[in-house]
PDB file of C-alpha atoms in Angstrom:
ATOM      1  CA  UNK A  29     -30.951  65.085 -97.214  1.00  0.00           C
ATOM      2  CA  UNK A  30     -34.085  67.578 -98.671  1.00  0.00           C
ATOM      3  CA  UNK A  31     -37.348  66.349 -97.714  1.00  0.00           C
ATOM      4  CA  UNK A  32     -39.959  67.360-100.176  1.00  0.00           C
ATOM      5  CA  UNK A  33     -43.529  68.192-100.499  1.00  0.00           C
ATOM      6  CA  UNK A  34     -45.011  65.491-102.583  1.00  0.00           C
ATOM      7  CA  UNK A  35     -43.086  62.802-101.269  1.00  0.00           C
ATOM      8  CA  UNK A  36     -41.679  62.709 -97.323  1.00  0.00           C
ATOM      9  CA  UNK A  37     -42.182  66.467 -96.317  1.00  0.00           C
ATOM     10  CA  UNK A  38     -44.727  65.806 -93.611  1.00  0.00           C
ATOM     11  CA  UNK A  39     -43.119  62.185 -92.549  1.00  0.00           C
ATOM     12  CA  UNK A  40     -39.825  64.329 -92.129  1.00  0.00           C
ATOM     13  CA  UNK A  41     -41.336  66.542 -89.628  1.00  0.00           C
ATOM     14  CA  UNK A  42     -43.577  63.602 -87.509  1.00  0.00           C
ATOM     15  CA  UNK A  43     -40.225  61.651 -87.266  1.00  0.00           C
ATOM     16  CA  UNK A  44     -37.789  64.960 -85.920  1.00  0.00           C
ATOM     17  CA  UNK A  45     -40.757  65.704 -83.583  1.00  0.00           C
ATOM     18  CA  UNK A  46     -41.101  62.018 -82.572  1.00  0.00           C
ATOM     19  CA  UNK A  47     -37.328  61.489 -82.292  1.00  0.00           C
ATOM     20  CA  UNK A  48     -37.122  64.951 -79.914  1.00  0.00           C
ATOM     21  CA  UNK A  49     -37.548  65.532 -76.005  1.00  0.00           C
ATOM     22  CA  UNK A  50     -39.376  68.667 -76.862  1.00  0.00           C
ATOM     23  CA  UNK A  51     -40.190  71.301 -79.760  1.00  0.00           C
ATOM     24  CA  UNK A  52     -40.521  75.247 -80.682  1.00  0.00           C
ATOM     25  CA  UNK A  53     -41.810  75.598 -83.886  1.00  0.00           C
ATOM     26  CA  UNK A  54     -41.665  78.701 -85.847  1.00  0.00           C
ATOM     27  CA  UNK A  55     -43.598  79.254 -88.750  1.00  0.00           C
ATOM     28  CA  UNK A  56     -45.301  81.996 -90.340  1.00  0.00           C
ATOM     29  CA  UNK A  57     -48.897  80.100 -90.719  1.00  0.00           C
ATOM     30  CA  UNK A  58     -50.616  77.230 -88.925  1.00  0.00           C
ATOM     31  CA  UNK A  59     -53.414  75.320 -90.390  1.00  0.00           C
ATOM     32  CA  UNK A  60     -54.300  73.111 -86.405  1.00  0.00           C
ATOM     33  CA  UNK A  61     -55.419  70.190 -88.971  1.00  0.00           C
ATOM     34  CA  UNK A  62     -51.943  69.699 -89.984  1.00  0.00           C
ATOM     35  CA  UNK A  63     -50.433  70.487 -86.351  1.00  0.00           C
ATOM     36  CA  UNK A  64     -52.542  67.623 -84.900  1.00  0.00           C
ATOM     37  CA  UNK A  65     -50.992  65.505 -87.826  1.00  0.00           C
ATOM     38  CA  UNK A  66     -47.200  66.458 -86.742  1.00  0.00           C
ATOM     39  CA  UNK A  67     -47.395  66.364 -82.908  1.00  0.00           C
ATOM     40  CA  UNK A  68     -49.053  63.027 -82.264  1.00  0.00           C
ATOM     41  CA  UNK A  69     -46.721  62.446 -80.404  1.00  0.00           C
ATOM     42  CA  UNK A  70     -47.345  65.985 -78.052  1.00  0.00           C
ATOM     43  CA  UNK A  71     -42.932  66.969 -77.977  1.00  0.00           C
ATOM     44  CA  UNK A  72     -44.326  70.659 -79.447  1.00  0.00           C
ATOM     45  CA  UNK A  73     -44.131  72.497 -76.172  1.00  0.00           C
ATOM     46  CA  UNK A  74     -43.637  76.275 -77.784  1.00  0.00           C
ATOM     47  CA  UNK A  75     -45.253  77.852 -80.960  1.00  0.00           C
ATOM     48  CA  UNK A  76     -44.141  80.627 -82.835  1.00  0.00           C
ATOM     49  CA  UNK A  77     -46.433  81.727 -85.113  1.00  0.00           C
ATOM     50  CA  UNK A  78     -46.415  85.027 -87.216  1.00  0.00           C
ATOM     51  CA  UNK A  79     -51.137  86.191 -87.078  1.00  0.00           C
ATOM     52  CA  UNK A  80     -51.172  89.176 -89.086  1.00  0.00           C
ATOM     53  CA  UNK A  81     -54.253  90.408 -89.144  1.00  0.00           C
ATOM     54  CA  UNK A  82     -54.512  89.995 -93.070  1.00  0.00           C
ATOM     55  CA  UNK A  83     -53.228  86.821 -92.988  1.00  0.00           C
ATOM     56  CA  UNK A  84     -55.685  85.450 -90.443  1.00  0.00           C
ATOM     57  CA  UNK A  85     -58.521  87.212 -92.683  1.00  0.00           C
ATOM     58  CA  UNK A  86     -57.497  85.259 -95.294  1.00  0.00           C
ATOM     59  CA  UNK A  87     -57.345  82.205 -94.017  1.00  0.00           C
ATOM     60  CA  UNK A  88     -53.949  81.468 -93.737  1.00  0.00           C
ATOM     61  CA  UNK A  89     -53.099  80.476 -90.498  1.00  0.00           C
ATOM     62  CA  UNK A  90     -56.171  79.462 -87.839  1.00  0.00           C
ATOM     63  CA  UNK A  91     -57.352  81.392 -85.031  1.00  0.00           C
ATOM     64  CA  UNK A  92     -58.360  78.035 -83.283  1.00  0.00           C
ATOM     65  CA  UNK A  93     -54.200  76.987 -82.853  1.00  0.00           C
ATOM     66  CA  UNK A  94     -55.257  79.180 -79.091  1.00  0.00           C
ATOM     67  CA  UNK A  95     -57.544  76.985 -77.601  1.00  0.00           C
ATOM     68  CA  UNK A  96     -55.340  73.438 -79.535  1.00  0.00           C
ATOM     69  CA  UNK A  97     -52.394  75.053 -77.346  1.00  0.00           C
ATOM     70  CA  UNK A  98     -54.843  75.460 -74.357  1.00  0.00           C
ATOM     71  CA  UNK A  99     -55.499  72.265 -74.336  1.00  0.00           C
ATOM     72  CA  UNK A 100     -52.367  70.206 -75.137  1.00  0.00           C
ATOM     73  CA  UNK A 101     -50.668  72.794 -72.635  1.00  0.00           C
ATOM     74  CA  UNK A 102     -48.579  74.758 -75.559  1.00  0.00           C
ATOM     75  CA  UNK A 103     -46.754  77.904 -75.126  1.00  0.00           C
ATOM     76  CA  UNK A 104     -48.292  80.418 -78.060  1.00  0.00           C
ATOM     77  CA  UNK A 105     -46.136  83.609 -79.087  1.00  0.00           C
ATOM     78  CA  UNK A 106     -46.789  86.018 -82.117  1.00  0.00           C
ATOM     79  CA  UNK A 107     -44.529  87.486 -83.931  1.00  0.00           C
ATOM     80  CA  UNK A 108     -45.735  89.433 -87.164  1.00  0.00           C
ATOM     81  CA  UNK A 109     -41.758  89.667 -88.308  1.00  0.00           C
ATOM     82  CA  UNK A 110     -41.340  85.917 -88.669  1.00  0.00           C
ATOM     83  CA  UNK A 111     -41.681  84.156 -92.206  1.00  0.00           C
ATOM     84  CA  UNK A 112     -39.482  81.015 -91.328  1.00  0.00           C
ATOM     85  CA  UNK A 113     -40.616  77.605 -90.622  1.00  0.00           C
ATOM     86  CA  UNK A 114     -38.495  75.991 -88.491  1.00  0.00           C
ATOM     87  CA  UNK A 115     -38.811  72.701 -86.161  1.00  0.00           C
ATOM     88  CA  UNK A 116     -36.181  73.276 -83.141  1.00  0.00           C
ATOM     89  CA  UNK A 117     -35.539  70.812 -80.664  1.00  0.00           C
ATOM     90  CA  UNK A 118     -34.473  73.727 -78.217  1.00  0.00           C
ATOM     91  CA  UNK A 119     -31.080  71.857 -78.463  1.00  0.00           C
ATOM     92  CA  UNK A 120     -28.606  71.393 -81.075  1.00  0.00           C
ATOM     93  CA  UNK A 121     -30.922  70.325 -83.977  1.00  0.00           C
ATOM     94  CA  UNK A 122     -32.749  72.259 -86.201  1.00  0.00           C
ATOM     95  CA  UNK A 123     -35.385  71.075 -89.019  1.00  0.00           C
ATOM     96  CA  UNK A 124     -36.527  73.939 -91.389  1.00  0.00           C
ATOM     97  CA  UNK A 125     -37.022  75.212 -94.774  1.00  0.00           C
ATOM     98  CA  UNK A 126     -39.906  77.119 -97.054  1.00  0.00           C
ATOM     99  CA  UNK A 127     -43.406  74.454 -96.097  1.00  0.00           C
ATOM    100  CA  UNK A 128     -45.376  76.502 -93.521  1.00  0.00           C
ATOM    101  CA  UNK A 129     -47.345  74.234 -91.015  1.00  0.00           C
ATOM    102  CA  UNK A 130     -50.556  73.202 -92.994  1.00  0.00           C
ATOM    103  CA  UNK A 131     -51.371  70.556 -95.820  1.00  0.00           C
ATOM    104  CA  UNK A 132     -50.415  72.678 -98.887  1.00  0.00           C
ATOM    105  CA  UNK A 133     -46.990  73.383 -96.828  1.00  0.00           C
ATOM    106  CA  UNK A 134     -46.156  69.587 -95.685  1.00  0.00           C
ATOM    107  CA  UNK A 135     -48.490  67.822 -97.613  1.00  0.00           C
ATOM    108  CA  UNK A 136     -47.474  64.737 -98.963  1.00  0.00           C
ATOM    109  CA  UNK A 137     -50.526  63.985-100.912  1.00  0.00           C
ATOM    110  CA  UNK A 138     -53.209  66.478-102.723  1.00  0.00           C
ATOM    111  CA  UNK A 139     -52.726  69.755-103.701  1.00  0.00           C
ATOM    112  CA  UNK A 140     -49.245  70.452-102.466  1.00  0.00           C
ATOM    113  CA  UNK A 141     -47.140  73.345-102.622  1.00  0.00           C
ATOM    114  CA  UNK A 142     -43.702  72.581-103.875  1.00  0.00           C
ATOM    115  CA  UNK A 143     -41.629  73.091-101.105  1.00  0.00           C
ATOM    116  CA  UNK A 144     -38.532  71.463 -99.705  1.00  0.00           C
ATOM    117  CA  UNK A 145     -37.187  71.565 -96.051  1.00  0.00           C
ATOM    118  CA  UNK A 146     -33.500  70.092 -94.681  1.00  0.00           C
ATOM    119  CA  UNK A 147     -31.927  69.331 -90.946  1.00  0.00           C
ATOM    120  CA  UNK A 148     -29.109  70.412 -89.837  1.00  0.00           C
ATOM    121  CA  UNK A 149     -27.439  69.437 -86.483  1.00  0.00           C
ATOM    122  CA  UNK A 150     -25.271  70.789 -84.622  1.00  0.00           C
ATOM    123  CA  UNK A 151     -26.500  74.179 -85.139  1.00  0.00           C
ATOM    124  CA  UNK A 152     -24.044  76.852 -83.386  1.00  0.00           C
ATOM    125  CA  UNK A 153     -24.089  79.077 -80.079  1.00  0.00           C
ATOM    126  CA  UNK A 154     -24.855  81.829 -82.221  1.00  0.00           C
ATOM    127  CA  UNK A 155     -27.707  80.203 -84.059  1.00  0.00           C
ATOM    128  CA  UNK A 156     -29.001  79.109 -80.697  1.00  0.00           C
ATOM    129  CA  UNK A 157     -28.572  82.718 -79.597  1.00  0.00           C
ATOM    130  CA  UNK A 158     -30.939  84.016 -83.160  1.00  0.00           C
ATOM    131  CA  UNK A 159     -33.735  81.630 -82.173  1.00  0.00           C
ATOM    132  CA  UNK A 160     -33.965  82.356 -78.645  1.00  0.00           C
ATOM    133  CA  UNK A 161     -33.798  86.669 -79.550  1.00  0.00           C
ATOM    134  CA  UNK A 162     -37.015  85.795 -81.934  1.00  0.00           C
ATOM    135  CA  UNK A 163     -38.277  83.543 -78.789  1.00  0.00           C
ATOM    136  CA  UNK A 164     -37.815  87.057 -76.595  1.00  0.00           C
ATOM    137  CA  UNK A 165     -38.808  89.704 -79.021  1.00  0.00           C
ATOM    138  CA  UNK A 166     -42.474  87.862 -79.697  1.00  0.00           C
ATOM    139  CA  UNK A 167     -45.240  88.547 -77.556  1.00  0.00           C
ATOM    140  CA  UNK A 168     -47.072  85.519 -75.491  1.00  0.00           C
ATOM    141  CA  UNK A 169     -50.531  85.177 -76.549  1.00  0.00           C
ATOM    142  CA  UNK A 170     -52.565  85.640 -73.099  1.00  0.00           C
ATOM    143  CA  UNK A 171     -56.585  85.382 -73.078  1.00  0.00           C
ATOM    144  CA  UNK A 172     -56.356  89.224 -73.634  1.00  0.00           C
ATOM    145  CA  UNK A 173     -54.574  89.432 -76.330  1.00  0.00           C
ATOM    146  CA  UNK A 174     -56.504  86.599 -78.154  1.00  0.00           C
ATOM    147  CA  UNK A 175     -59.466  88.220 -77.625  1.00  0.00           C
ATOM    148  CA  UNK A 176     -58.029  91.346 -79.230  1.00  0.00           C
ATOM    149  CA  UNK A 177     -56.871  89.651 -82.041  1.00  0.00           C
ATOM    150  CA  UNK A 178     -60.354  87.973 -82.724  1.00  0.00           C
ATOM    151  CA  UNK A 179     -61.984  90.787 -82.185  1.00  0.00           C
ATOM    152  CA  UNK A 180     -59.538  92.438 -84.607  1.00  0.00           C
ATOM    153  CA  UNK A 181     -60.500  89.403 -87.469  1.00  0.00           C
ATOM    154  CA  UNK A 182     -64.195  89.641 -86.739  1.00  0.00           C
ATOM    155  CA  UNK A 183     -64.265  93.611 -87.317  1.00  0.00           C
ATOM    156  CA  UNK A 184     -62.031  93.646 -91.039  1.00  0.00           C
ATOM    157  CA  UNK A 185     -63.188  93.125 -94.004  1.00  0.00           C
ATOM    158  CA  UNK A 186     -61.506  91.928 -96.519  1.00  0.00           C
ATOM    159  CA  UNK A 187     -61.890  93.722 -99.878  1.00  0.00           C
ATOM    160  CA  UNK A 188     -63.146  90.809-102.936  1.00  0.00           C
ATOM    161  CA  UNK A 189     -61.836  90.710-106.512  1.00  0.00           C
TER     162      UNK A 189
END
């Protein structure tokens, strides 16, 4: 079954978290409005998220998904290589597709992005294997390295058209 934006993206991704013991999510940007939509339910236990330093300039994923991981005890990695959005249930099931983790990305209602997203279980040994070797080669976002980052945000500027 696809899930779409538009019409049960966002429900899709509530229900596989709600129906899981526990979650890593990949995916490239994070808007924590949209998290705190999806993980009601607090199964996301490990975020992969991709914080270029562009992209956080822009605006497209928040700097404030640190302290909403703080504080609903959430293991944060970075990896600037990632660009897929994926919903794991560090099992056999996998839900994923092209919606990043904000409102234009799942949305259901306003102004959407047109994106579609499918699960797929059982996922193999060696797709296991490919998610856990992203897991590994990302770095964990300490207090340091946070502060780096921000720091790194505060001090660019981004050039206007």
């Amino acid at each position: 079954m696809l899930f779409k934006s538009g019409v049960n993206l966002e429900s899709s991704a509530i229900d596989f978290v709600d129906d899981s013991e526990s979650i890593t999510l990949f995916s490239a940007y994070i808007k924590v409005a949209e998290l705190e939509r999806i993980n009601t339910s607090k199964k996301i236990n490990r975020i992969i998220v991709r914080w270029e330093i562009q992209d956080l300039c822009m605006g497209s994923s928040d700097l404030e998904l640190y302290y909403y991981c703080l504080e609903n005890r959430i293991k944060l990695f970075r990896n600037t290589r990632i660009h897929l959005k994926a919903f794991w249930d560090n099992e056999l099931s996998v839900l994923f597709g092209s919606a990043n983790v904000s409102s234009r990305g799942l949305g259901e209602t306003g102004s959407y992005n047109y994106e579609l997203n499918s699960q797929t279980t059982p996922i193999s040994f060696d797709d296991v294997m490919y998610l856990n070797k992203i897991i590994e080669k990302s770095e964990y976002v300490s207090g340091e390295l946070f502060d780096t980052i921000s720091n790194l945000v505060e001090e660019t500027s981004m050039p206007t058209l």
